[in-house]
């Protein structure tokens, strides 16, 4: 790839053995030369959002988060469904970005690690489009790891890697990013 692309991945689960995170790690391992994926590891450390804490009072960790997003060529979101919706910690992270200028028109792909959770996908689509992110639907990837044993997850991710499914989703995403550049 002539121009290296850097992607920033956001996981909506804070679980240590999160299947959503595991899928992001597999995507990172499958990324082709010239494409790097960094997974955000401090979403759970962001303070609770308040508009009173924006502007001059913006916490340093939020500025760091926003800067990571600003420099990324695209975002990958992998988020479980909690009670038919977006997990609170992840919605909190998104709320910090609403009044800022990093996210409008930023390309975004979903990597979904459950055979369920279509309600959270619909909600995220609505929220992220309201924030003016550019979701790339053809890059959508679903590997239903949720509820599977560790061994079964390993086998499913190996199959997704060997079949080219992980790489194909990334290729569709990076092509969409480059086509719009
Ligand atoms: C508090 C809570 C609420 C949940 N609510 C739903 C739900 O409404 N619909 C659903 O399909 N799964 C629901 N689940 C299951 C998770 O979405 C599922 O286990 C998911 O794969 C976990 O993702 P992770 O492995 O990345 O943490 C819920 C799980 C938790 C902990």
Coordinates of C-alpha atoms and ligand atoms in Angstrom, one line a residue:
X1 CA 0.0 0.0 0.0
X2 CA 1.5 3.3 -1.1
X3 CA 0.2 5.3 1.8
X4 CA 0.2 3.6 5.2
X5 CA -3.2 3.7 7.0
X6 CA -3.7 3.8 10.7
X7 CA -7.0 2.5 12.2
X8 CA -8.1 3.0 15.7
X9 CA -10.3 0.3 17.3
X10 CA -12.9 1.0 20.0
X11 CA -14.2 -1.9 22.1
X12 CA -17.5 -1.4 23.8
X13 CA -16.8 -4.2 26.3
X14 CA -14.6 -3.8 29.4
X15 CA -14.6 -7.5 30.1
X16 CA -11.2 -9.1 30.5
X17 CA -12.2 -12.0 28.2
X18 CA -14.3 -9.9 25.9
X19 CA -15.1 -11.5 22.6
X20 CA -15.5 -8.1 21.0
X21 CA -11.9 -7.3 22.0
X22 CA -10.7 -10.7 20.8
X23 CA -12.2 -10.0 17.4
X24 CA -10.4 -6.7 17.2
X25 CA -7.2 -8.4 18.2
X26 CA -7.7 -10.9 15.4
X27 CA -8.3 -8.1 12.9
X28 CA -5.1 -6.4 14.0
X29 CA -3.2 -9.6 13.5
X30 CA -4.7 -10.0 10.1
X31 CA -4.0 -6.5 8.9
X32 CA -2.0 -6.3 5.7
X33 CA 1.3 -4.5 5.3
X34 CA 0.8 -0.8 5.4
X35 CA -2.3 -1.0 7.7
X36 CA -1.9 -0.7 11.4
X37 CA -4.6 -1.2 14.0
X38 CA -4.3 0.2 17.5
X39 CA -6.9 -0.9 20.1
X40 CA -7.9 1.8 22.6
X41 CA -7.3 0.5 26.1
X42 CA -8.6 3.3 28.3
X43 CA -12.3 3.7 27.5
X44 CA -13.1 2.5 31.0
X45 CA -10.9 5.2 32.4
X46 CA -12.7 8.1 30.8
X47 CA -14.6 10.2 33.4
X48 CA -18.3 10.5 33.2
X49 CA -19.2 13.0 30.6
X50 CA -20.5 16.4 31.5
X51 CA -20.8 19.5 29.2
X52 CA -19.4 21.5 32.1
X53 CA -16.1 19.6 31.7
X54 CA -15.6 20.5 28.1
X55 CA -13.5 23.4 26.6
X56 CA -10.7 24.6 28.9
X57 CA -11.7 22.0 31.5
X58 CA -11.4 19.0 29.2
X59 CA -9.7 16.2 31.1
X60 CA -6.2 15.2 29.7
X61 CA -7.4 11.6 29.0
X62 CA -10.2 12.9 26.9
X63 CA -7.8 15.1 24.9
X64 CA -5.6 12.0 24.3
X65 CA -8.6 10.0 23.2
X66 CA -9.7 12.7 20.8
X67 CA -6.2 13.1 19.4
X68 CA -6.0 9.3 18.7
X69 CA -9.2 9.6 16.8
X70 CA -8.2 12.7 14.9
X71 CA -5.0 11.1 13.5
X72 CA -6.7 7.8 12.6
X73 CA -7.7 7.2 9.0
X74 CA -10.6 5.2 10.2
X75 CA -12.3 3.7 13.3
X76 CA -13.3 0.1 14.0
X77 CA -16.1 -0.4 16.5
X78 CA -16.8 -3.7 18.2
X79 CA -19.5 -3.4 20.8
X80 CA -21.8 -5.9 22.6
X81 CA -25.5 -5.3 23.3
X82 CA -26.5 -4.5 26.9
X83 CA -30.2 -4.5 27.7
X84 CA -31.1 -3.9 24.1
X85 CA -28.7 -0.9 23.8
X86 CA -25.2 0.5 24.0
X87 CA -23.2 -0.3 27.1
X88 CA -23.0 2.8 29.3
X89 CA -19.2 3.1 29.3
X90 CA -19.1 3.1 25.6
X91 CA -21.9 5.6 25.2
X92 CA -20.0 7.8 27.7
X93 CA -16.9 7.7 25.4
X94 CA -19.0 8.7 22.4
X95 CA -20.6 11.6 24.4
X96 CA -17.2 13.1 24.9
X97 CA -16.7 13.3 21.1
X98 CA -20.1 14.9 20.2
X99 CA -19.2 18.6 20.5
X100 CA -15.7 18.2 19.0
X101 CA -14.4 18.2 15.5
X102 CA -12.5 14.9 15.3
X103 CA -15.2 12.6 14.3
X104 CA -17.3 14.2 11.5
X105 CA -16.9 12.2 8.2
X106 CA -14.4 9.8 9.9
X107 CA -14.8 6.4 8.2
X108 CA -16.0 3.6 10.5
X109 CA -16.6 -0.2 10.2
X110 CA -18.4 -2.5 12.6
X111 CA -16.8 -5.8 13.7
X112 CA -19.5 -7.7 15.6
X113 CA -18.7 -10.7 17.8
X114 CA -22.2 -12.0 18.4
X115 CA -24.9 -13.9 16.5
X116 CA -27.3 -11.5 18.4
X117 CA -27.0 -7.8 19.2
X118 CA -28.7 -6.4 16.1
X119 CA -30.5 -3.8 18.3
X120 CA -27.2 -2.4 19.5
X121 CA -25.9 -2.3 15.9
X122 CA -29.1 -0.3 14.9
X123 CA -28.6 2.1 17.8
X124 CA -24.9 2.6 17.2
X125 CA -25.7 3.3 13.5
X126 CA -28.2 5.9 14.5
X127 CA -25.9 7.5 17.2
X128 CA -22.7 7.4 15.0
X129 CA -24.5 8.8 12.0
X130 CA -26.0 11.6 14.1
X131 CA -22.4 12.3 15.1
X132 CA -21.6 12.5 11.3
X133 CA -19.3 9.5 11.2
X134 CA -19.3 7.7 7.9
X135 CA -20.2 4.1 8.4
X136 CA -18.9 1.8 5.6
X137 CA -21.6 -0.9 5.4
X138 CA -19.8 -3.1 3.0
X139 CA -17.0 -3.6 5.6
X140 CA -19.3 -5.1 8.2
X141 CA -17.8 -8.2 9.8
X142 CA -19.6 -10.7 12.0
X143 CA -17.8 -13.5 13.7
X144 CA -20.2 -14.9 16.3
X145 CA -17.7 -15.7 19.1
X146 CA -20.1 -14.8 22.0
X147 CA -21.1 -17.7 24.2
X148 CA -18.5 -20.0 22.7
X149 CA -15.7 -21.7 24.6
X150 CA -12.2 -20.4 24.4
X151 CA -11.2 -23.3 22.2
X152 CA -14.2 -22.8 19.9
X153 CA -13.4 -19.0 19.6
X154 CA -9.8 -19.9 18.7
X155 CA -11.0 -22.2 16.0
X156 CA -13.5 -19.7 14.6
X157 CA -11.0 -17.0 14.4
X158 CA -8.5 -19.3 12.8
X159 CA -11.1 -20.2 10.2
X160 CA -11.9 -16.5 9.6
X161 CA -8.3 -15.8 9.1
X162 CA -7.6 -18.7 6.8
X163 CA -10.8 -18.2 4.7
X164 CA -9.7 -14.5 4.2
X165 CA -12.9 -13.2 5.9
X166 CA -10.9 -10.9 8.3
X167 CA -8.7 -9.6 5.6
X168 CA -11.6 -9.1 3.1
X169 CA -13.5 -6.9 5.6
X170 CA -10.3 -4.9 6.2
X171 CA -9.7 -4.6 2.5
X172 CA -13.3 -3.3 1.8
X173 CA -12.8 -0.8 4.6
X174 CA -9.4 0.5 3.5
X175 CA -10.6 0.7 -0.2
X176 CA -13.6 2.8 1.0
X177 CA -11.2 5.1 2.9
X178 CA -8.8 5.5 0.0
X179 CA -11.7 6.0 -2.5
X180 CA -12.9 9.0 -0.4
X181 CA -9.4 10.5 0.2
Ligands
LIG1 C1 -25.6 -6.4 31.5 C2 -25.7 -7.3 30.2 C3 -26.8 -7.1 29.4 C4 -26.9 -7.8 28.2 N1 -28.0 -7.6 27.4 C5 -28.1 -8.3 26.2 C6 -29.1 -8.0 25.3 O1 -30.0 -7.2 25.6 N2 -29.1 -8.6 24.1 C7 -28.1 -9.5 23.8 O2 -28.2 -10.1 22.7 N3 -27.1 -9.8 24.6 C8 -27.1 -9.2 25.8 N4 -26.1 -9.5 26.7 C9 -25.0 -10.4 26.3 C10 -23.8 -9.7 25.7 O3 -24.2 -8.8 24.6 C11 -22.9 -10.8 25.1 O4 -22.5 -11.6 26.1 C12 -21.7 -10.2 24.4 O5 -21.2 -11.0 23.5 C13 -20.6 -9.8 25.4 O6 -19.6 -9.2 24.6 P1 -18.1 -9.3 25.2 O7 -17.7 -10.7 25.1 O8 -17.3 -8.5 24.2 O9 -18.0 -8.7 26.6 C14 -25.9 -8.8 27.9 C15 -24.8 -8.9 28.7 C16 -24.7 -8.2 29.9 C17 -23.5 -8.4 30.8

